[in-house]
């Protein structure tokens, strides 16, 4: 028992170190966005760039993340090595930010954001890793905390600009000024991150449940593996446990033990399994299960939630600044204060979701978030599409609309990610989250383009956003009984 307790303590220490590294990665992602965004347009202007280049540069980061996210996720699924994915992606972040610092031309600046976007693709592997090493009960709190770390980065990022704006010196042939300083600053931070990943991040492997008592191992959550040998490892399902609708997901979940790089340990633990006994049709069935699993009703609903949430969020972010300037006369200081207060509200929201996630189901929190977002969009349609009245009345309309929008976002964002990880197969979580983040990347590209083109047609712009929210709400309502962990007793029969 003592040796077992020592093993558990080592695993817990490794897990705490790994979680700390993941938190720092999300923190740096938030800082990078907040440090670069305020000066990127002026940087482009100094390079004689046309206004269209601002949209291109901002979209470039999301575009490459959209492409490489599923690839990085697939890599981590096949090899079981998340650490190597993060190390490689960090090199892309270092190279991209170094290119941003050099900034010899507008095209070079565009390429720098393309390269940095590749580095952001590791987020899919990280979410897959968090899914595999967290129980379904703690999934939402874990994801909410990760998103809160990024939000902290968004909050403290502008503070770094306070001293970066005063940079004026040479590094060899390169001049460091307030435009290029964010690039070298983020490059240095990502370089410092590499030793943390090398020495503190651990690719913790799942332990087969019959190795020891699962009450003493918090990392275990594969509960359906019995003593039936090979069949159970590849997903034999007890039909009296869950409904047939959940059978596919439970089957693929049990395959997670055979997807890591330590398959040799599994073969030795389960003597009925040998490398030679793994037939070709099982590998083919695995691909078939993966494709069919992603086309299930509840998965489509959650991917729609990812798209609609980020599309509306980025569209409203694009709208807020010109609207505040036109009707309220907001300048840089007022806008900075507005974004800071919104960041504080969103951070508190993620922490509230983390706390409520321990005692409330994900789908109920998702419904609450959608309800608030619908109220927010209705408010914007009624009061902000054609603002009128005194300055105080306009300010109150604006503040309430922004407050409601930000209030609902943490609930929808965190809950749909948590539910997505539960209704998809555990052994392909990296690829699944890569696909999810690609859908989100597409939304972050289209949202600002939609809003920017319809600044003068707010009824049309907000009406389409309202329509998307209503469509999503209807989809969630009809699929409500499926938005639950397939191993849960809460699944309702058809």
Short mmCIF file of C-alpha atoms in Angstrom, two decimals:
data_model
loop_
_atom_site.label_atom_id
_atom_site.label_comp_id
_atom_site.label_asym_id
_atom_site.label_seq_id
_atom_site.Cartn_x
_atom_site.Cartn_y
_atom_site.Cartn_z
CA UNK A 1 0.00 0.00 0.00
CA UNK A 2 2.87 2.38 0.76
CA UNK A 3 4.43 1.90 -2.66
CA UNK A 4 1.01 2.41 -4.24
CA UNK A 5 0.51 5.61 -2.29
CA UNK A 6 3.95 6.81 -3.37
CA UNK A 7 3.02 6.11 -6.98
CA UNK A 8 -0.18 8.05 -6.61
CA UNK A 9 1.68 10.99 -5.10
CA UNK A 10 4.12 11.00 -8.01
CA UNK A 11 1.24 10.95 -10.49
CA UNK A 12 -0.51 13.78 -8.70
CA UNK A 13 2.68 15.85 -8.67
CA UNK A 14 3.21 15.24 -12.38
CA UNK A 15 -0.38 16.15 -13.07
CA UNK A 16 -0.14 19.40 -11.11
CA UNK A 17 3.03 20.37 -12.98
CA UNK A 18 1.44 19.53 -16.31
CA UNK A 19 -1.69 21.52 -15.50
CA UNK A 20 0.47 24.50 -14.52
CA UNK A 21 2.29 24.36 -17.87
CA UNK A 22 -1.03 24.14 -19.75
CA UNK A 23 -2.27 27.16 -17.80
CA UNK A 24 0.82 29.14 -18.77
CA UNK A 25 0.34 28.20 -22.44
CA UNK A 26 -3.21 29.52 -22.43
CA UNK A 27 -2.00 32.58 -20.53
CA UNK A 28 0.60 33.34 -23.23
CA UNK A 29 -2.03 32.89 -25.95
CA UNK A 30 -4.11 35.59 -24.30
CA UNK A 31 -1.14 37.89 -23.74
CA UNK A 32 -0.06 37.56 -27.38
CA UNK A 33 -3.47 38.59 -28.65
CA UNK A 34 -3.71 41.54 -26.25
CA UNK A 35 -0.15 42.77 -26.88
CA UNK A 36 -0.16 42.62 -30.67
CA UNK A 37 -3.70 43.73 -31.50
CA UNK A 38 -3.53 47.39 -30.29
CA UNK A 39 -0.60 48.36 -32.53
CA UNK A 40 -0.88 46.04 -35.51
CA UNK A 41 -2.77 48.53 -37.69
CA UNK A 42 -0.24 51.29 -37.05
CA UNK A 43 2.56 48.78 -37.73
CA UNK A 44 0.98 47.98 -41.11
CA UNK A 45 0.57 51.67 -41.88
CA UNK A 46 4.28 52.21 -41.25
CA UNK A 47 4.90 49.55 -43.92
CA UNK A 48 2.59 51.32 -46.43
CA UNK A 49 -0.08 48.61 -46.20
CA UNK A 50 -3.59 49.09 -47.56
CA UNK A 51 -6.56 48.85 -45.15
CA UNK A 52 -7.45 45.43 -46.55
CA UNK A 53 -4.20 44.11 -45.10
CA UNK A 54 -5.50 44.56 -41.57
CA UNK A 55 -8.24 42.01 -42.20
CA UNK A 56 -5.81 39.69 -43.95
CA UNK A 57 -3.26 39.78 -41.13
CA UNK A 58 -5.87 39.30 -38.42
CA UNK A 59 -7.44 36.39 -40.32
CA UNK A 60 -4.11 34.75 -41.16
CA UNK A 61 -3.59 33.53 -37.60
CA UNK A 62 -7.00 31.84 -37.46
CA UNK A 63 -6.62 30.47 -40.99
CA UNK A 64 -3.50 28.40 -40.32
CA UNK A 65 -4.84 27.30 -36.94
CA UNK A 66 -7.95 26.12 -38.76
CA UNK A 67 -5.81 23.97 -41.07
CA UNK A 68 -3.24 22.48 -38.70
CA UNK A 69 -5.43 21.96 -35.60
CA UNK A 70 -6.90 18.63 -36.78
CA UNK A 71 -3.46 17.50 -37.98
CA UNK A 72 -1.81 18.16 -34.62
CA UNK A 73 -4.76 16.53 -32.89
CA UNK A 74 -4.51 13.45 -35.11
CA UNK A 75 -0.78 13.25 -34.41
CA UNK A 76 -1.27 13.29 -30.64
CA UNK A 77 -4.07 10.71 -30.91
CA UNK A 78 -1.92 8.30 -32.91
CA UNK A 79 1.28 8.67 -30.91
CA UNK A 80 -0.06 9.53 -27.45
CA UNK A 81 2.63 12.24 -27.30
CA UNK A 82 1.18 15.64 -26.51
CA UNK A 83 4.47 17.01 -25.22
CA UNK A 84 6.24 16.72 -28.58
CA UNK A 85 3.31 18.46 -30.30
CA UNK A 86 3.52 21.39 -27.89
CA UNK A 87 7.30 21.70 -28.27
CA UNK A 88 7.02 21.78 -32.06
CA UNK A 89 4.15 24.26 -32.01
CA UNK A 90 6.08 26.54 -29.66
CA UNK A 91 8.89 26.71 -32.23
CA UNK A 92 6.36 28.01 -34.73
CA UNK A 93 5.22 30.61 -32.19
CA UNK A 94 8.84 31.66 -31.64
CA UNK A 95 9.53 31.87 -35.38
CA UNK A 96 6.28 33.72 -36.12
CA UNK A 97 6.83 36.35 -33.44
CA UNK A 98 10.46 36.79 -34.47
CA UNK A 99 9.29 37.41 -38.03
CA UNK A 100 6.74 39.90 -36.68
CA UNK A 101 9.57 41.74 -34.90
CA UNK A 102 11.71 41.89 -38.06
CA UNK A 103 8.74 43.16 -40.13
CA UNK A 104 10.66 44.07 -43.27
CA UNK A 105 7.47 44.40 -45.36
CA UNK A 106 3.71 44.05 -45.16
CA UNK A 107 3.90 40.64 -46.81
CA UNK A 108 6.50 39.49 -44.31
CA UNK A 109 4.19 40.62 -41.51
CA UNK A 110 1.35 38.61 -43.04
CA UNK A 111 3.59 35.53 -43.22
CA UNK A 112 4.59 36.03 -39.59
CA UNK A 113 0.98 35.67 -38.43
CA UNK A 114 0.51 32.63 -40.67
CA UNK A 115 3.50 30.96 -39.01
CA UNK A 116 2.38 31.91 -35.49
CA UNK A 117 -1.05 30.49 -36.26
CA UNK A 118 0.52 27.08 -36.85
CA UNK A 119 1.82 27.22 -33.28
CA UNK A 120 -1.68 27.83 -31.97
CA UNK A 121 -2.81 24.55 -33.52
CA UNK A 122 -1.49 22.66 -30.50
CA UNK A 123 -4.59 23.76 -28.61
CA UNK A 124 -6.44 20.79 -30.13
CA UNK A 125 -3.92 18.34 -28.67
CA UNK A 126 -4.05 20.07 -25.28
CA UNK A 127 -7.84 19.86 -25.08
CA UNK A 128 -7.64 16.22 -26.11
CA UNK A 129 -5.07 15.61 -23.39
CA UNK A 130 -7.23 17.32 -20.75
CA UNK A 131 -10.18 15.20 -21.85
CA UNK A 132 -8.32 11.93 -21.47
CA UNK A 133 -6.96 12.82 -18.04
CA UNK A 134 -10.10 14.21 -16.44
CA UNK A 135 -13.24 12.47 -15.32
CA UNK A 136 -16.54 13.48 -16.86
CA UNK A 137 -17.56 15.13 -13.59
CA UNK A 138 -14.52 17.42 -13.48
CA UNK A 139 -14.36 18.06 -17.25
CA UNK A 140 -16.28 21.34 -17.24
CA UNK A 141 -14.34 22.85 -14.29
CA UNK A 142 -11.04 21.88 -15.97
CA UNK A 143 -11.99 23.45 -19.31
CA UNK A 144 -13.43 26.55 -17.64
CA UNK A 145 -10.17 27.07 -15.74
CA UNK A 146 -8.12 26.71 -18.95
CA UNK A 147 -10.27 29.32 -20.67
CA UNK A 148 -10.01 31.56 -17.61
CA UNK A 149 -6.21 31.42 -17.91
CA UNK A 150 -6.44 32.78 -21.44
CA UNK A 151 -8.79 35.48 -20.20
CA UNK A 152 -6.23 36.48 -17.57
CA UNK A 153 -3.71 36.86 -20.39
CA UNK A 154 -6.12 39.11 -22.25
CA UNK A 155 -6.43 41.26 -19.13
CA UNK A 156 -2.74 41.64 -18.28
CA UNK A 157 -1.61 41.92 -21.90
CA UNK A 158 -2.43 45.62 -22.21
CA UNK A 159 -0.32 46.28 -19.09
CA UNK A 160 2.78 45.11 -20.99
CA UNK A 161 2.02 47.65 -23.70
CA UNK A 162 2.54 50.38 -21.10
CA UNK A 163 6.31 49.83 -21.21
CA UNK A 164 6.55 48.34 -24.71
CA UNK A 165 5.30 51.62 -26.19
CA UNK A 166 8.43 53.37 -24.88
CA UNK A 167 10.89 50.97 -26.53
CA UNK A 168 13.34 52.75 -28.82
CA UNK A 169 16.67 50.97 -29.28
CA UNK A 170 18.65 48.77 -31.64
CA UNK A 171 19.24 45.01 -31.65
CA UNK A 172 21.92 44.63 -34.28
CA UNK A 173 20.46 45.91 -37.55
CA UNK A 174 16.90 45.89 -36.23
CA UNK A 175 15.19 48.85 -34.63
CA UNK A 176 12.95 48.06 -31.66
CA UNK A 177 10.03 50.50 -31.42
CA UNK A 178 6.48 50.36 -30.09
CA UNK A 179 5.36 48.53 -33.23
CA UNK A 180 7.98 45.78 -33.39
CA UNK A 181 8.53 45.40 -29.62
CA UNK A 182 5.49 43.11 -29.10
CA UNK A 183 7.05 40.62 -31.53
CA UNK A 184 10.40 40.28 -29.74
CA UNK A 185 8.64 40.35 -26.36
CA UNK A 186 6.37 37.41 -27.24
CA UNK A 187 9.29 35.61 -28.87
CA UNK A 188 11.17 35.81 -25.56
CA UNK A 189 8.15 34.55 -23.60
CA UNK A 190 7.68 31.54 -25.89
CA UNK A 191 11.41 30.74 -25.62
CA UNK A 192 11.08 30.77 -21.83
CA UNK A 193 8.09 28.45 -22.15
CA UNK A 194 10.13 25.72 -23.85
CA UNK A 195 12.12 24.66 -20.72
CA UNK A 196 8.88 24.54 -18.75
CA UNK A 197 7.37 22.17 -21.31
CA UNK A 198 10.53 20.05 -21.45
CA UNK A 199 10.93 19.54 -17.71
CA UNK A 200 7.43 20.02 -16.23
CA UNK A 201 5.01 18.63 -18.83
CA UNK A 202 4.38 14.89 -18.55
CA UNK A 203 2.55 12.63 -20.98
CA UNK A 204 0.68 10.75 -18.29
CA UNK A 205 -0.61 7.41 -19.53
CA UNK A 206 -3.91 5.83 -18.66
CA UNK A 207 -3.60 2.88 -16.32
CA UNK A 208 -5.80 -0.17 -16.98
CA UNK A 209 -8.53 -0.30 -14.33
CA UNK A 210 -7.74 -3.85 -13.18
CA UNK A 211 -4.18 -2.87 -12.30
CA UNK A 212 -5.30 -1.58 -8.90
CA UNK A 213 -8.27 -0.15 -7.04
CA UNK A 214 -9.72 2.76 -8.98
CA UNK A 215 -10.78 4.43 -5.74
CA UNK A 216 -7.09 5.15 -5.17
CA UNK A 217 -6.34 6.45 -8.65
CA UNK A 218 -8.13 9.70 -9.60
CA UNK A 219 -6.82 9.49 -13.17
CA UNK A 220 -8.95 6.45 -14.01
CA UNK A 221 -12.30 6.70 -15.65
CA UNK A 222 -12.47 3.67 -17.95
CA UNK A 223 -15.09 1.76 -15.94
CA UNK A 224 -16.52 -0.71 -18.40
CA UNK A 225 -13.49 -2.97 -18.85
CA UNK A 226 -14.24 -6.25 -17.15
CA UNK A 227 -12.72 -9.68 -17.34
CA UNK A 228 -13.88 -10.56 -20.80
CA UNK A 229 -10.51 -10.03 -22.42
CA UNK A 230 -10.00 -8.67 -25.87
CA UNK A 231 -13.63 -7.98 -26.70
CA UNK A 232 -14.09 -5.59 -23.82
CA UNK A 233 -10.94 -3.67 -24.63
CA UNK A 234 -12.23 -3.00 -28.11
CA UNK A 235 -15.52 -1.71 -26.85
CA UNK A 236 -17.92 -4.49 -25.94
CA UNK A 237 -20.94 -2.71 -24.50
CA UNK A 238 -23.32 -3.88 -21.78
CA UNK A 239 -26.63 -2.95 -23.34
CA UNK A 240 -28.39 -2.69 -20.01
CA UNK A 241 -26.09 0.19 -19.05
CA UNK A 242 -26.81 2.80 -21.71
CA UNK A 243 -29.17 3.25 -24.62
CA UNK A 244 -28.34 2.13 -28.14
CA UNK A 245 -27.96 5.77 -29.13
CA UNK A 246 -24.88 6.00 -26.90
CA UNK A 247 -23.40 2.65 -27.90
CA UNK A 248 -21.07 4.04 -30.53
CA UNK A 249 -19.50 6.57 -28.19
CA UNK A 250 -19.00 4.11 -25.32
CA UNK A 251 -17.44 1.67 -27.75
CA UNK A 252 -14.95 4.17 -29.04
CA UNK A 253 -14.21 5.45 -25.53
CA UNK A 254 -13.00 2.00 -24.48
CA UNK A 255 -10.59 1.99 -27.43
CA UNK A 256 -8.60 4.81 -25.84
CA UNK A 257 -6.39 2.32 -24.06
CA UNK A 258 -5.12 0.98 -27.37
CA UNK A 259 -4.45 4.37 -28.99
CA UNK A 260 -1.47 5.55 -26.94
CA UNK A 261 2.14 4.98 -27.73
CA UNK A 262 2.44 2.48 -24.89
CA UNK A 263 0.49 -0.28 -26.59
CA UNK A 264 3.07 -2.78 -25.51
CA UNK A 265 1.98 -2.32 -21.88
CA UNK A 266 -1.62 -3.01 -22.83
CA UNK A 267 -0.66 -6.23 -24.61
CA UNK A 268 1.20 -7.41 -21.53
CA UNK A 269 -1.61 -6.37 -19.17
CA UNK A 270 -4.28 -8.13 -21.19
CA UNK A 271 -2.71 -11.43 -22.30
CA UNK A 272 -5.54 -12.19 -24.70
CA UNK A 273 -4.37 -9.26 -26.84
CA UNK A 274 -1.31 -9.55 -29.01
CA UNK A 275 0.08 -7.36 -31.70
CA UNK A 276 -0.49 -10.11 -34.23
CA UNK A 277 -4.10 -10.57 -33.14
CA UNK A 278 -5.08 -6.99 -34.00
CA UNK A 279 -6.93 -7.49 -37.29
CA UNK A 280 -7.02 -5.09 -40.17
CA UNK A 281 -10.81 -4.79 -40.02
CA UNK A 282 -10.58 -3.31 -36.51
CA UNK A 283 -8.44 -0.48 -37.83
CA UNK A 284 -10.90 0.04 -40.67
CA UNK A 285 -13.81 -0.05 -38.24
CA UNK A 286 -12.04 2.53 -36.11
CA UNK A 287 -11.96 4.97 -39.03
CA UNK A 288 -15.59 4.21 -39.84
CA UNK A 289 -16.60 4.78 -36.22
CA UNK A 290 -14.70 8.06 -36.15
CA UNK A 291 -16.44 9.44 -39.23
CA UNK A 292 -19.90 8.26 -38.25
CA UNK A 293 -19.38 9.50 -34.69
CA UNK A 294 -18.75 13.04 -35.88
CA UNK A 295 -21.98 13.05 -37.89
CA UNK A 296 -24.20 12.22 -34.95
CA UNK A 297 -26.97 14.66 -34.06
CA UNK A 298 -25.51 15.90 -30.78
CA UNK A 299 -22.04 16.43 -32.27
CA UNK A 300 -23.46 18.53 -35.13
CA UNK A 301 -25.42 20.60 -32.60
CA UNK A 302 -22.30 21.31 -30.52
CA UNK A 303 -20.22 22.21 -33.58
CA UNK A 304 -23.01 24.60 -34.57
CA UNK A 305 -22.83 26.09 -31.07
CA UNK A 306 -19.09 26.60 -31.52
CA UNK A 307 -19.60 28.41 -34.82
CA UNK A 308 -22.55 30.59 -33.78
CA UNK A 309 -20.96 31.60 -30.47
CA UNK A 310 -17.66 32.74 -31.98
CA UNK A 311 -19.30 34.26 -35.07
CA UNK A 312 -21.57 36.45 -32.94
CA UNK A 313 -18.82 37.27 -30.46
CA UNK A 314 -16.31 38.46 -33.06
CA UNK A 315 -19.01 40.30 -35.02
CA UNK A 316 -20.07 42.23 -31.92
CA UNK A 317 -16.44 42.92 -30.99
CA UNK A 318 -16.01 44.44 -34.43
CA UNK A 319 -19.19 46.50 -34.00
CA UNK A 320 -18.55 47.82 -30.48
CA UNK A 321 -15.66 50.18 -31.23
CA UNK A 322 -17.17 52.14 -34.17
CA UNK A 323 -20.58 52.22 -32.48
CA UNK A 324 -19.13 53.59 -29.24
CA UNK A 325 -17.13 56.18 -31.17
CA UNK A 326 -20.09 57.32 -33.27
CA UNK A 327 -22.75 57.64 -30.57
CA UNK A 328 -20.76 57.98 -27.35
CA UNK A 329 -17.55 59.66 -28.52
CA UNK A 330 -15.33 56.94 -27.00
CA UNK A 331 -11.60 57.27 -27.70
CA UNK A 332 -8.64 54.98 -26.97
CA UNK A 333 -8.82 55.38 -23.19
CA UNK A 334 -12.55 54.72 -22.95
CA UNK A 335 -12.29 51.74 -25.31
CA UNK A 336 -9.43 50.26 -23.28
CA UNK A 337 -11.44 50.64 -20.08
CA UNK A 338 -14.48 49.05 -21.75
CA UNK A 339 -12.49 46.00 -22.90
CA UNK A 340 -10.83 45.72 -19.50
CA UNK A 341 -14.19 45.65 -17.71
CA UNK A 342 -15.54 43.13 -20.21
CA UNK A 343 -12.49 40.97 -19.58
CA UNK A 344 -13.07 41.11 -15.83
CA UNK A 345 -16.71 40.11 -16.31
CA UNK A 346 -15.77 37.22 -18.58
CA UNK A 347 -13.08 35.99 -16.17
CA UNK A 348 -15.60 36.02 -13.32
CA UNK A 349 -18.02 34.20 -15.62
CA UNK A 350 -15.57 31.37 -16.30
CA UNK A 351 -14.86 31.02 -12.57
CA UNK A 352 -18.60 30.87 -11.87
CA UNK A 353 -18.99 28.19 -14.55
CA UNK A 354 -16.12 26.27 -12.95
CA UNK A 355 -17.87 26.36 -9.57
CA UNK A 356 -21.33 25.54 -10.89
CA UNK A 357 -19.95 22.76 -13.08
CA UNK A 358 -19.30 20.67 -9.99
CA UNK A 359 -22.97 20.59 -9.00
CA UNK A 360 -24.93 21.33 -12.19
CA UNK A 361 -25.09 19.52 -15.51
CA UNK A 362 -23.33 21.01 -18.54
CA UNK A 363 -26.48 21.11 -20.64
CA UNK A 364 -28.43 23.16 -18.09
CA UNK A 365 -25.62 25.73 -17.95
CA UNK A 366 -25.55 25.74 -21.76
CA UNK A 367 -29.29 26.46 -21.88
CA UNK A 368 -28.84 29.32 -19.41
CA UNK A 369 -26.02 30.79 -21.51
CA UNK A 370 -28.10 30.58 -24.69
CA UNK A 371 -31.03 32.24 -22.90
CA UNK A 372 -28.82 35.18 -21.87
CA UNK A 373 -27.32 35.46 -25.37
CA UNK A 374 -30.81 35.57 -26.91
CA UNK A 375 -31.87 38.31 -24.50
CA UNK A 376 -28.68 40.21 -25.37
CA UNK A 377 -29.27 39.97 -29.12
CA UNK A 378 -32.91 41.07 -28.73
CA UNK A 379 -31.75 44.04 -26.64
CA UNK A 380 -29.21 45.02 -29.32
CA UNK A 381 -31.86 44.77 -32.05
CA UNK A 382 -34.31 46.94 -30.15
CA UNK A 383 -32.01 49.57 -28.66
CA UNK A 384 -28.67 49.52 -30.56
CA UNK A 385 -29.66 48.98 -34.19
CA UNK A 386 -30.91 52.58 -34.32
CA UNK A 387 -29.74 54.38 -31.15
CA UNK A 388 -31.62 57.50 -30.11
CA UNK A 389 -32.14 59.55 -26.97
CA UNK A 390 -29.94 61.49 -24.59
CA UNK A 391 -26.30 60.65 -23.95
CA UNK A 392 -27.11 59.03 -20.61
CA UNK A 393 -29.83 56.88 -22.18
CA UNK A 394 -27.53 55.84 -25.02
CA UNK A 395 -24.77 54.95 -22.57
CA UNK A 396 -27.17 52.83 -20.49
CA UNK A 397 -28.42 50.99 -23.60
CA UNK A 398 -24.87 50.31 -24.73
CA UNK A 399 -23.61 49.11 -21.33
CA UNK A 400 -26.56 46.76 -20.75
CA UNK A 401 -26.22 45.24 -24.23
CA UNK A 402 -22.50 44.60 -23.84
CA UNK A 403 -22.95 43.31 -20.29
CA UNK A 404 -25.58 40.76 -21.32
CA UNK A 405 -23.52 39.56 -24.28
CA UNK A 406 -20.40 39.03 -22.19
CA UNK A 407 -22.42 37.41 -19.39
CA UNK A 408 -23.67 34.58 -21.58
CA UNK A 409 -20.42 33.81 -23.40
CA UNK A 410 -18.55 31.86 -20.68
CA UNK A 411 -21.53 29.56 -20.11
CA UNK A 412 -21.96 28.72 -23.79
CA UNK A 413 -18.24 28.54 -24.60
CA UNK A 414 -17.16 26.30 -21.72
CA UNK A 415 -20.23 24.05 -21.67
CA UNK A 416 -20.26 23.26 -25.37
CA UNK A 417 -16.57 22.31 -25.27
CA UNK A 418 -17.13 20.09 -22.23
CA UNK A 419 -20.17 18.40 -23.78
CA UNK A 420 -18.32 17.92 -27.06
CA UNK A 421 -15.55 16.04 -25.26
CA UNK A 422 -18.12 13.76 -23.62
CA UNK A 423 -20.19 12.82 -26.67
CA UNK A 424 -17.18 12.06 -28.88
CA UNK A 425 -14.74 9.16 -28.64
CA UNK A 426 -11.92 9.54 -26.13
CA UNK A 427 -9.32 7.87 -28.34
CA UNK A 428 -9.69 10.57 -31.02
CA UNK A 429 -10.10 13.62 -28.78
CA UNK A 430 -7.15 15.47 -30.30
CA UNK A 431 -8.57 15.20 -33.82
CA UNK A 432 -12.08 15.96 -32.57
CA UNK A 433 -11.01 19.14 -30.80
CA UNK A 434 -8.95 20.09 -33.83
CA UNK A 435 -12.09 19.88 -35.95
CA UNK A 436 -14.02 21.87 -33.34
CA UNK A 437 -11.36 24.59 -33.24
CA UNK A 438 -11.32 24.68 -37.05
CA UNK A 439 -15.04 25.41 -37.02
CA UNK A 440 -14.35 28.14 -34.46
CA UNK A 441 -11.51 29.51 -36.59
CA UNK A 442 -13.84 29.77 -39.57
CA UNK A 443 -16.29 31.70 -37.39
CA UNK A 444 -13.61 34.14 -36.20
CA UNK A 445 -12.72 34.84 -39.82
CA UNK A 446 -16.29 35.32 -41.08
CA UNK A 447 -17.64 37.19 -38.05
CA UNK A 448 -15.54 40.37 -38.42
CA UNK A 449 -16.01 40.35 -42.20
CA UNK A 450 -19.77 40.17 -41.77
CA UNK A 451 -19.86 42.96 -39.20
CA UNK A 452 -17.42 45.24 -41.02
CA UNK A 453 -19.45 45.07 -44.22
CA UNK A 454 -22.76 45.93 -42.52
CA UNK A 455 -21.86 48.69 -40.08
CA UNK A 456 -24.48 50.89 -41.74
CA UNK A 457 -27.09 48.10 -41.90
CA UNK A 458 -27.37 47.12 -38.26
CA UNK A 459 -30.87 45.64 -38.53
CA UNK A 460 -29.66 43.19 -41.16
CA UNK A 461 -26.43 42.42 -39.33
CA UNK A 462 -28.04 41.88 -35.91
CA UNK A 463 -31.06 40.15 -37.46
CA UNK A 464 -28.92 37.45 -39.01
CA UNK A 465 -27.08 37.00 -35.71
CA UNK A 466 -30.42 36.70 -33.92
CA UNK A 467 -31.55 34.14 -36.48
CA UNK A 468 -28.44 32.04 -35.91
CA UNK A 469 -29.01 32.13 -32.15
CA UNK A 470 -32.65 31.10 -32.51
CA UNK A 471 -31.64 28.25 -34.83
CA UNK A 472 -29.04 27.08 -32.33
CA UNK A 473 -31.49 27.30 -29.44
CA UNK A 474 -34.04 25.19 -31.34
CA UNK A 475 -31.37 22.61 -32.22
CA UNK A 476 -30.23 22.37 -28.59
CA UNK A 477 -33.84 22.02 -27.41
CA UNK A 478 -34.60 19.15 -29.77
CA UNK A 479 -31.29 17.41 -28.97
CA UNK A 480 -31.37 18.14 -25.25
CA UNK A 481 -31.76 14.49 -24.20
CA UNK A 482 -28.61 13.52 -26.11
CA UNK A 483 -26.40 16.31 -24.73
CA UNK A 484 -25.10 14.19 -21.89
CA UNK A 485 -22.29 11.76 -21.13
CA UNK A 486 -23.27 8.45 -22.82
CA UNK A 487 -22.22 6.56 -19.68
CA UNK A 488 -24.57 8.63 -17.56
CA UNK A 489 -27.89 7.37 -16.31
CA UNK A 490 -29.42 10.70 -17.35
CA UNK A 491 -29.81 9.59 -20.96
CA UNK A 492 -33.47 9.54 -21.80
CA UNK A 493 -34.89 6.69 -23.87
CA UNK A 494 -36.31 7.46 -27.26
#
